[in-house]
Every structure is written in structure tokens, then in C-alpha cells.
mmCIF file of C-alpha atoms in Angstrom:
data_model
loop_
_atom_site.group_PDB
_atom_site.id
_atom_site.type_symbol
_atom_site.label_atom_id
_atom_site.label_comp_id
_atom_site.label_asym_id
_atom_site.label_seq_id
_atom_site.Cartn_x
_atom_site.Cartn_y
_atom_site.Cartn_z
ATOM 1 C CA MET M 159 44.156 30.652 43.042
ATOM 2 C CA VAL M 160 47.303 32.355 44.348
ATOM 3 C CA GLY M 161 47.824 31.398 47.993
ATOM 4 C CA SER M 162 44.858 29.000 48.054
ATOM 5 C CA SER M 163 44.859 25.386 49.161
ATOM 6 C CA VAL M 164 43.526 22.772 46.754
ATOM 7 C CA VAL M 165 41.661 20.093 48.710
ATOM 8 C CA THR M 166 39.192 19.398 45.923
ATOM 9 C CA LEU M 167 38.540 20.794 42.461
ATOM 10 C CA ASP M 168 34.960 21.646 43.468
ATOM 11 C CA ASN M 169 35.926 25.173 44.462
ATOM 12 C CA ILE M 170 37.932 25.898 41.338
ATOM 13 C CA PRO M 171 35.853 27.323 38.458
ATOM 14 C CA THR M 172 35.977 25.317 35.237
ATOM 15 C CA SER M 173 37.445 28.385 33.549
ATOM 16 C CA GLU M 174 40.472 28.165 35.874
ATOM 17 C CA ILE M 175 40.774 24.430 35.262
ATOM 18 C CA ARG M 176 40.921 25.190 31.540
ATOM 19 C CA VAL M 177 43.690 27.711 32.237
ATOM 20 C CA LEU M 178 45.637 25.010 34.125
ATOM 21 C CA LEU M 179 45.219 22.666 31.151
ATOM 22 C CA ASP M 180 46.499 25.419 28.880
ATOM 23 C CA LYS M 181 49.448 26.169 31.160
ATOM 24 C CA ALA M 182 50.455 22.504 31.233
ATOM 25 C CA GLN M 183 50.457 22.427 27.461
ATOM 26 C CA TYR M 184 52.591 25.579 27.420
ATOM 27 C CA ILE M 185 55.044 24.098 29.936
ATOM 28 C CA ASP M 186 55.422 20.962 27.819
ATOM 29 C CA SER M 187 56.627 22.990 24.854
ATOM 30 C CA HIS M 188 58.662 25.543 26.839
ATOM 31 C CA ARG M 189 60.636 23.409 29.310
ATOM 32 C CA LYS M 190 63.757 25.604 29.272
ATOM 33 C CA GLU M 191 61.863 28.861 29.570
ATOM 34 C CA VAL M 192 60.004 27.759 32.730
ATOM 35 C CA ALA M 193 62.941 25.965 34.388
ATOM 36 C CA ASN M 194 63.517 28.776 36.910
ATOM 37 C CA THR M 195 59.909 29.776 37.549
ATOM 38 C CA CYS M 196 59.969 28.662 41.205
ATOM 39 C CA ASN M 197 63.578 29.428 42.094
ATOM 40 C CA GLY M 198 64.014 29.629 45.865
ATOM 41 C CA ARG M 199 60.704 27.899 46.605
ATOM 42 C CA VAL M 200 60.448 24.824 48.833
ATOM 43 C CA LEU M 201 57.820 22.111 48.442
ATOM 44 C CA ALA M 202 57.179 19.755 51.383
ATOM 45 C CA THR M 203 55.735 16.354 50.524
ATOM 46 C CA LEU M 204 53.996 14.777 53.521
ATOM 47 C CA PHE M 205 53.004 11.285 52.442
ATOM 48 C CA TYR M 206 51.436 9.289 55.279
ATOM 49 C CA GLU M 207 50.523 6.559 52.786
ATOM 50 C CA PRO M 208 52.746 4.826 50.195
ATOM 51 C CA SER M 209 52.557 6.394 46.749
ATOM 52 C CA THR M 210 55.828 6.405 44.920
ATOM 53 C CA ARG M 211 54.311 7.624 41.675
ATOM 54 C CA THR M 212 52.348 10.627 42.925
ATOM 55 C CA ARG M 213 55.052 11.736 45.370
ATOM 56 C CA LEU M 214 57.751 11.633 42.699
ATOM 57 C CA SER M 215 55.451 13.482 40.308
ATOM 58 C CA PHE M 216 54.954 16.337 42.789
ATOM 59 C CA GLU M 217 58.655 16.448 43.569
ATOM 60 C CA THR M 218 59.768 16.284 39.940
ATOM 61 C CA ALA M 219 57.325 19.057 39.071
ATOM 62 C CA MET M 220 58.867 21.389 41.654
ATOM 63 C CA LEU M 221 62.444 20.441 40.709
ATOM 64 C CA ARG M 222 61.700 21.114 37.033
ATOM 65 C CA LEU M 223 60.459 24.584 38.021
ATOM 66 C CA GLY M 224 63.716 25.322 39.838
ATOM 67 C CA GLY M 225 62.478 24.789 43.414
ATOM 68 C CA LYS M 226 63.584 22.381 46.132
ATOM 69 C CA VAL M 227 61.858 19.547 47.990
ATOM 70 C CA ILE M 228 61.719 18.301 51.583
ATOM 71 C CA GLY M 229 59.434 15.744 53.233
ATOM 72 C CA PHE M 230 58.840 12.138 54.162
ATOM 73 C CA ALA M 231 57.293 9.059 52.580
ATOM 74 C CA GLY M 232 55.482 6.864 55.090
ATOM 75 C CA ALA M 233 53.904 7.739 58.432
ATOM 76 C CA GLN M 234 56.496 5.536 60.154
ATOM 77 C CA LEU M 235 59.110 8.109 59.179
ATOM 78 C CA SER M 236 57.249 11.019 60.734
ATOM 79 C CA SER M 237 56.449 12.251 64.230
ATOM 80 C CA ALA M 238 53.009 10.661 63.812
ATOM 81 C CA THR M 239 54.611 7.588 65.410
ATOM 82 C CA LYS M 240 55.088 9.706 68.543
ATOM 83 C CA GLY M 241 51.463 10.789 68.548
ATOM 84 C CA GLU M 242 51.842 14.162 66.839
ATOM 85 C CA THR M 243 48.618 15.397 65.218
ATOM 86 C CA ILE M 244 48.201 16.436 61.595
ATOM 87 C CA HIS M 245 47.540 19.967 62.835
ATOM 88 C CA ASP M 246 50.873 20.206 64.626
ATOM 89 C CA THR M 247 52.883 18.519 61.877
ATOM 90 C CA VAL M 248 51.474 20.801 59.185
ATOM 91 C CA LYS M 249 51.793 23.876 61.390
ATOM 92 C CA VAL M 250 55.491 23.136 61.881
ATOM 93 C CA VAL M 251 56.233 22.216 58.261
ATOM 94 C CA SER M 252 54.508 25.353 56.996
ATOM 95 C CA GLN M 253 57.207 27.340 58.806
ATOM 96 C CA TYR M 254 59.799 25.624 56.581
ATOM 97 C CA ALA M 255 58.100 25.335 53.202
ATOM 98 C CA ASP M 256 56.217 27.543 50.723
ATOM 99 C CA LEU M 257 53.859 24.766 49.647
ATOM 100 C CA ILE M 258 52.744 21.392 51.036
ATOM 101 C CA ALA M 259 51.545 18.339 49.111
ATOM 102 C CA MET M 260 49.940 15.803 51.445
ATOM 103 C CA ARG M 261 48.601 12.277 51.057
ATOM 104 C CA HIS M 262 46.784 10.606 53.923
ATOM 105 C CA PRO M 263 44.764 7.380 54.230
ATOM 106 C CA LYS M 264 41.880 9.121 56.046
ATOM 107 C CA GLU M 265 39.141 11.128 54.332
ATOM 108 C CA GLY M 266 39.169 14.754 55.420
ATOM 109 C CA ALA M 267 42.830 14.820 56.444
ATOM 110 C CA ALA M 268 43.721 17.231 53.652
ATOM 111 C CA LEU M 269 41.007 19.642 54.766
ATOM 112 C CA VAL M 270 42.327 19.557 58.333
ATOM 113 C CA ALA M 271 45.810 20.259 57.002
ATOM 114 C CA ALA M 272 44.589 23.162 54.873
ATOM 115 C CA HIS M 273 42.957 24.772 57.917
ATOM 116 C CA SER M 274 46.109 24.312 59.992
ATOM 117 C CA SER M 275 48.717 25.397 57.481
ATOM 118 C CA ASP M 276 50.211 28.855 57.006
ATOM 119 C CA VAL M 277 51.011 27.992 53.371
ATOM 120 C CA PRO M 278 48.888 26.415 50.609
ATOM 121 C CA VAL M 279 48.206 22.681 50.860
ATOM 122 C CA ILE M 280 47.567 20.502 47.800
ATOM 123 C CA ASN M 281 45.626 17.313 48.437
ATOM 124 C CA ALA M 282 47.586 14.405 46.972
ATOM 125 C CA GLY M 283 44.790 11.961 47.865
ATOM 126 C CA ASP M 284 42.842 11.485 51.107
ATOM 127 C CA GLY M 285 41.507 7.993 51.701
ATOM 128 C CA GLY M 286 38.757 7.040 49.277
ATOM 129 C CA HIS M 287 37.608 10.667 49.019
ATOM 130 C CA MET M 288 39.346 12.950 46.511
ATOM 131 C CA HIS M 289 42.466 13.059 44.366
ATOM 132 C CA PRO M 290 42.277 16.410 42.548
ATOM 133 C CA THR M 291 45.673 16.378 40.826
ATOM 134 C CA GLN M 292 45.052 12.910 39.386
ATOM 135 C CA THR M 293 41.832 14.314 37.961
ATOM 136 C CA LEU M 294 43.794 17.148 36.368
ATOM 137 C CA ALA M 295 46.086 14.539 34.797
ATOM 138 C CA ASP M 296 43.038 12.605 33.551
ATOM 139 C CA LEU M 297 41.435 15.723 32.063
ATOM 140 C CA SER M 298 44.689 16.690 30.367
ATOM 141 C CA THR M 299 44.993 13.248 28.773
ATOM 142 C CA ILE M 300 41.383 13.260 27.574
ATOM 143 C CA GLN M 301 41.818 16.796 26.231
ATOM 144 C CA ALA M 302 44.966 15.739 24.357
ATOM 145 C CA ARG M 303 43.278 12.689 22.815
ATOM 146 C CA PHE M 304 39.954 14.254 21.807
ATOM 147 C CA GLY M 305 40.510 18.019 21.871
ATOM 148 C CA ARG M 306 37.708 18.307 24.429
ATOM 149 C CA VAL M 307 36.486 16.886 27.741
ATOM 150 C CA THR M 308 32.790 16.981 26.844
ATOM 151 C CA ASP M 309 30.489 15.165 24.397
ATOM 152 C CA LEU M 310 32.060 11.835 25.287
ATOM 153 C CA THR M 311 31.010 8.417 26.552
ATOM 154 C CA VAL M 312 33.268 7.615 29.491
ATOM 155 C CA GLY M 313 33.384 4.119 30.955
ATOM 156 C CA LEU M 314 34.809 3.551 34.423
ATOM 157 C CA CYS M 315 35.608 -0.032 35.325
ATOM 158 C CA GLY M 316 36.624 -1.938 38.450
ATOM 159 C CA ASP M 317 36.611 -0.642 42.000
ATOM 160 C CA LEU M 318 34.137 2.225 41.821
ATOM 161 C CA THR M 319 33.450 2.154 45.572
ATOM 162 C CA PHE M 320 36.886 2.987 46.968
ATOM 163 C CA GLY M 321 38.391 4.565 43.852
ATOM 164 C CA ARG M 322 38.872 8.211 44.784
ATOM 165 C CA THR M 323 40.243 8.945 41.306
ATOM 166 C CA VAL M 324 36.939 7.774 39.869
ATOM 167 C CA HIS M 325 34.914 9.928 42.236
ATOM 168 C CA SER M 326 36.991 13.022 41.490
ATOM 169 C CA LEU M 327 36.868 12.507 37.724
ATOM 170 C CA ILE M 328 33.111 11.944 37.578
ATOM 171 C CA THR M 329 32.197 14.914 39.753
ATOM 172 C CA THR M 330 34.539 17.192 37.813
ATOM 173 C CA LEU M 331 33.354 16.054 34.379
ATOM 174 C CA CYS M 332 29.790 16.692 35.528
ATOM 175 C CA ARG M 333 30.699 20.345 35.968
ATOM 176 C CA PHE M 334 31.838 20.542 32.334
ATOM 177 C CA GLY M 335 28.688 18.692 31.242
ATOM 178 C CA ASN M 336 27.594 16.568 28.275
ATOM 179 C CA VAL M 337 29.163 13.290 29.389
ATOM 180 C CA ARG M 338 27.518 9.866 29.357
ATOM 181 C CA PHE M 339 28.988 7.629 32.041
ATOM 182 C CA VAL M 340 29.043 3.829 31.874
ATOM 183 C CA LEU M 341 29.802 2.511 35.373
ATOM 184 C CA ILE M 342 31.163 -1.031 35.174
ATOM 185 C CA SER M 343 31.627 -2.913 38.447
ATOM 186 C CA PRO M 344 30.542 -5.957 40.454
ATOM 187 C CA ASP M 345 27.711 -5.343 42.920
ATOM 188 C CA GLU M 346 30.164 -5.188 45.833
ATOM 189 C CA LEU M 347 32.124 -2.294 44.282
ATOM 190 C CA LYS M 348 29.424 -0.052 42.850
ATOM 191 C CA THR M 349 29.634 3.733 42.650
ATOM 192 C CA PRO M 350 28.667 5.540 45.894
ATOM 193 C CA GLN M 351 25.275 7.209 45.952
ATOM 194 C CA TYR M 352 26.693 10.709 46.432
ATOM 195 C CA VAL M 353 28.559 10.374 43.124
ATOM 196 C CA LEU M 354 25.417 9.095 41.366
ATOM 197 C CA ASP M 355 23.517 12.041 42.843
ATOM 198 C CA CYS M 356 26.097 14.383 41.344
ATOM 199 C CA ILE M 357 25.443 12.924 37.889
ATOM 200 C CA ASP M 358 21.687 13.145 38.422
ATOM 201 C CA GLN M 359 21.993 16.798 39.357
ATOM 202 C CA SER M 360 23.683 17.586 36.043
ATOM 203 C CA SER M 361 21.150 18.496 33.364
ATOM 204 C CA THR M 362 23.388 17.251 30.547
ATOM 205 C CA CYS M 363 25.062 14.145 32.020
ATOM 206 C CA SER M 364 23.672 10.647 32.461
ATOM 207 C CA TYR M 365 24.807 7.194 33.545
ATOM 208 C CA VAL M 366 24.118 3.521 33.199
ATOM 209 C CA GLU M 367 25.495 0.751 35.399
ATOM 210 C CA ALA M 368 26.857 -2.485 33.937
ATOM 211 C CA LYS M 369 28.679 -5.631 35.008
ATOM 212 C CA ASP M 370 29.982 -6.981 31.685
ATOM 213 C CA LEU M 371 32.878 -4.968 30.222
ATOM 214 C CA SER M 372 32.813 -6.838 26.900
ATOM 215 C CA ALA M 373 29.159 -5.955 26.391
ATOM 216 C CA VAL M 374 29.692 -2.185 26.635
ATOM 217 C CA ILE M 375 33.298 -1.535 25.571
ATOM 218 C CA GLY M 376 32.260 -0.857 21.973
ATOM 219 C CA ASP M 377 30.239 2.173 23.079
ATOM 220 C CA LEU M 378 33.089 3.937 24.877
ATOM 221 C CA ASP M 379 35.278 6.872 23.883
ATOM 222 C CA VAL M 380 37.255 6.576 27.124
ATOM 223 C CA LEU M 381 37.787 3.479 29.264
ATOM 224 C CA TYR M 382 39.108 4.285 32.734
ATOM 225 C CA MET M 383 40.376 1.079 34.355
ATOM 226 C CA THR M 384 40.995 0.902 38.101
ATOM 227 C CA ARG M 385 42.765 -1.471 40.439
ATOM 228 C CA VAL M 386 40.825 -3.372 43.082
ATOM 229 C CA GLN M 387 42.623 -1.895 46.087
ATOM 230 C CA GLN M 388 43.670 -4.533 48.592
ATOM 231 C CA GLU M 389 44.478 -1.882 51.207
ATOM 232 C CA ARG M 390 40.817 -0.728 51.291
ATOM 233 C CA PHE M 391 39.414 -4.157 52.192
ATOM 234 C CA PHE M 392 38.803 -5.362 55.723
ATOM 235 C CA ASN M 393 38.243 -8.939 54.536
ATOM 236 C CA GLU M 394 41.036 -10.671 52.587
ATOM 237 C CA ASP M 395 38.642 -13.248 51.144
ATOM 238 C CA ASP M 396 36.514 -10.517 49.573
ATOM 239 C CA TYR M 397 39.580 -8.975 47.969
ATOM 240 C CA LEU M 398 40.765 -12.300 46.542
ATOM 241 C CA ARG M 399 37.295 -13.013 45.179
ATOM 242 C CA LEU M 400 36.949 -9.651 43.430
ATOM 243 C CA ARG M 401 40.461 -8.669 42.330
ATOM 244 C CA ASP M 402 40.377 -10.392 38.930
ATOM 245 C CA THR M 403 36.806 -9.500 37.991
ATOM 246 C CA TYR M 404 37.983 -7.363 35.062
ATOM 247 C CA ILE M 405 41.086 -7.883 32.952
ATOM 248 C CA LEU M 406 41.474 -5.767 29.824
ATOM 249 C CA ASP M 407 43.329 -7.742 27.167
ATOM 250 C CA ALA M 408 43.858 -7.733 23.409
ATOM 251 C CA GLY M 409 40.675 -9.709 22.880
ATOM 252 C CA LYS M 410 38.501 -7.079 24.555
ATOM 253 C CA MET M 411 40.371 -4.283 22.766
ATOM 254 C CA LYS M 412 39.224 -5.771 19.452
ATOM 255 C CA LEU M 413 35.665 -4.941 20.496
ATOM 256 C CA ALA M 414 36.492 -1.282 21.175
ATOM 257 C CA LYS M 415 36.442 1.770 18.911
ATOM 258 C CA PRO M 416 39.724 2.437 17.066
ATOM 259 C CA THR M 417 39.830 5.864 18.736
ATOM 260 C CA MET M 418 39.055 4.769 22.281
ATOM 261 C CA ALA M 419 41.535 5.910 24.945
ATOM 262 C CA VAL M 420 42.456 3.608 27.846
ATOM 263 C CA LEU M 421 43.299 5.436 31.054
ATOM 264 C CA HIS M 422 44.427 4.069 34.430
ATOM 265 C CA PRO M 423 45.655 6.043 37.466
ATOM 266 C CA LEU M 424 48.289 3.342 38.135
ATOM 267 C CA PRO M 425 49.738 1.321 39.716
ATOM 268 C CA ARG M 426 48.087 -1.626 37.990
ATOM 269 C CA VAL M 427 48.190 -5.200 39.193
ATOM 270 C CA ASN M 428 46.739 -7.396 36.466
ATOM 271 C CA GLU M 429 43.613 -5.496 35.365
ATOM 272 C CA ILE M 430 45.364 -4.464 32.118
ATOM 273 C CA ALA M 431 47.389 -7.124 30.320
ATOM 274 C CA LYS M 432 50.854 -5.974 29.268
ATOM 275 C CA GLU M 433 50.001 -6.810 25.646
ATOM 276 C CA VAL M 434 47.736 -3.738 25.688
ATOM 277 C CA ASP M 435 50.688 -1.425 26.385
ATOM 278 C CA ASP M 436 51.714 -1.389 22.720
ATOM 279 C CA ASP M 437 48.205 -0.545 21.525
ATOM 280 C CA PRO M 438 48.083 3.125 20.438
ATOM 281 C CA ARG M 439 44.846 3.455 22.411
ATOM 282 C CA ALA M 440 46.728 2.824 25.673
ATOM 283 C CA ALA M 441 47.092 6.285 27.221
ATOM 284 C CA TYR M 442 48.096 5.459 30.809
ATOM 285 C CA PHE M 443 51.816 6.187 30.511
ATOM 286 C CA GLU M 444 51.057 9.415 28.673
ATOM 287 C CA GLN M 445 48.737 10.123 31.615
ATOM 288 C CA VAL M 446 51.730 9.930 33.981
ATOM 289 C CA ARG M 447 53.669 12.549 32.008
ATOM 290 C CA ARG M 448 50.687 14.837 31.805
ATOM 291 C CA GLY M 449 50.209 14.478 35.559
ATOM 292 C CA MET M 450 53.641 15.934 36.155
ATOM 293 C CA LEU M 451 52.936 18.820 33.753
ATOM 294 C CA MET M 452 49.623 19.553 35.472
ATOM 295 C CA ARG M 453 51.341 19.584 38.879
ATOM 296 C CA MET M 454 53.892 22.036 37.486
ATOM 297 C CA ALA M 455 51.043 24.242 36.307
ATOM 298 C CA LEU M 456 49.249 23.958 39.663
ATOM 299 C CA GLU M 457 52.286 24.503 41.878
ATOM 300 C CA SER M 458 53.374 27.643 40.001
ATOM 301 C CA SER M 459 49.796 28.961 39.973
ATOM 302 C CA VAL M 460 49.202 28.449 43.697
ATOM 303 C CA LEU M 461 52.529 30.095 44.512
ATOM 304 C CA GLY M 462 51.776 32.993 42.168
ATOM 305 C CA ASP M 463 54.967 32.422 40.175
ATOM 306 C CA LYS M 464 54.295 33.435 36.572
ATOM 307 C CA LEU M 465 55.530 31.243 33.754
ATOM 308 C CA PRO M 466 57.998 33.231 31.627
ATOM 309 C CA GLY M 467 56.488 33.967 28.219
ATOM 310 C CA TYR M 468 53.005 32.730 29.117
ATOM 311 C CA ASP M 469 50.205 35.244 28.539
ATOM 312 C CA GLU M 470 48.153 35.182 31.745
ATOM 313 C CA ASN M 471 45.402 37.292 30.180
ATOM 314 C CA LYS M 472 44.778 35.365 26.988
ATOM 315 C CA GLU M 473 41.414 33.770 26.452
ATOM 316 C CA VAL M 474 41.404 30.001 26.792
ATOM 317 C CA LEU M 475 38.912 28.396 24.444
ATOM 318 C CA ALA M 476 36.528 25.718 25.665
#
């Protein structure tokens, strides 16, 4: 992993993902010991698309490891407004920084950046394609709640067409195996065929599609809510018609298992009522904290900066 770009998790063995999960747990309980792990390092955050939460998570992760941060938030603040290509921007920035985190509204932009850069690039989300570090945050939260990421029934609800976090999570869980997916969406926002094919290709995973959240919520160990993303729609009327299809409230939570975990990549609009926030099954703010820890684990691993006191050679149990 040292020196490698992370465009997707597909090329990272599950054994290494388990090591990242273990490192994040170690970091959480050894904040002072790891505070200087990346001293002298510079992270560049190139965010061509608004994302306050993810950008601050990447930046906080590097600052908590002792490094520094440069970058921009919004394409209007970059030389893209002058016509500069991703290739040239990344080529230049990689002369300044040791690591680049990039978000871009177009699928494939992160891969272009990785090929152009002289330093590792971490994909912070490219269009409706992939969001690998959000998936690491999701896995960490599931692991913390259940002690495993397998042998679970995972429901995903809302915008399953444009939701890159959904696509990343499903394809990654399929690699671990033994997951039953319940895909809850209106017809207009169903899961893309390539993601369904990924489930079909797994010998131990399966899926069902549903439209009624109340009818299936009682079967779920994990409920992953998503926002209907206005910025992905070409037709405003379609967005307005679909945005309130699913709203998780206290009434629906009464139908769920007492151990169910509610995840959401955030930001939410109104798909989760605020009354759910105080329910111990609400895990979405915990998910934010674990996202930062996972980015700390990933940034230090890609840079090859060892965490003080962490045994790199210990066996990580499944």
C-alpha cells in the first residue's frame, strides 16, 4: 500500500482492509502516541465539488497526525476556471505535496489524477462512481456495532442509482461475503445492473429489491439511509417528486430490531427525522468520527509512516 493511489477499494485485499480497520481502532485509543506520525508531510485537498464534511475529515486526519494541509474547495477557486486540465493541476500539485485527496463530480476523474500524479492520490468521491474512504468509515462502524462485517442483513434505502457510497459499500461487502442485501428504492432510483451483477457473482451474497421500507425494516441488522441527491438530477420535477419517498422516523424505528444500526453518509435533508438522533441505534454521527480515524489510518499507510507502538506484523483476526 505504501506509495499507492487509492481510487477504489477493489485493488486492496480484504486482509489489508482489515489491517486498516485495526489501525483505526489503535489510533482511537492512542491519540497522543500517533500525533507526530506524519510530521513534515503535506496533504493537498483538491475538491472540485462541495463537500465540507469529507474535506474537513481528510484535513483533520492529517493535522491529527502532525502533517500540514493545502488545497482548495470548489472548482471556481482553482485554475480549472482558466481551462487547466486535471492532468496539469495534479501534476503541479504533486510537486508541492506528499499526498493528494481529490473529489470531482465526474466519474473516472480520480483515475486520471492517479495516472498523472507523482504522489499517491486518494479518491474522495468521483461522480456517482466510487467513494472508497466513506466505505472504510461504513465498514468501521459496522465492525464496531457487530464485531464483524459478515453474516448480516444490510438494507440500503433511497437513491440507489446515483449513490456512490452505496455502490462502494455493496461491492466491498461482497468481497467479504455472507451478506444479504435488501435494496429499497422507487423504480426510478434502483440499483445499477453492474452492482447487482457483483452481488450475483458472489457465491455467498444475495439480494432482494423492495419499495416499502416499513415492510422490510424488521429484517435488517443494518439500515443504510441515503439522500436523494438534487445535484444528480437533470429534471427538477423528478427530484421534487422523489425526494421525500422515504423518511425514517420514530414510528418506523419501532418496527426494527433493537440491535439494528442506522447509517447515513451525510449530509441528510429530511430522510431521517431528528427524533431518531437520540435513538441508540442511530450510528451516523459515530460514522463521521470513524471516518476520520479511517482516513488517519489510510493516510499514514499510503505514506509509509508507521504508527508509534503499533505492531505492523501482528495477525488481524477476521
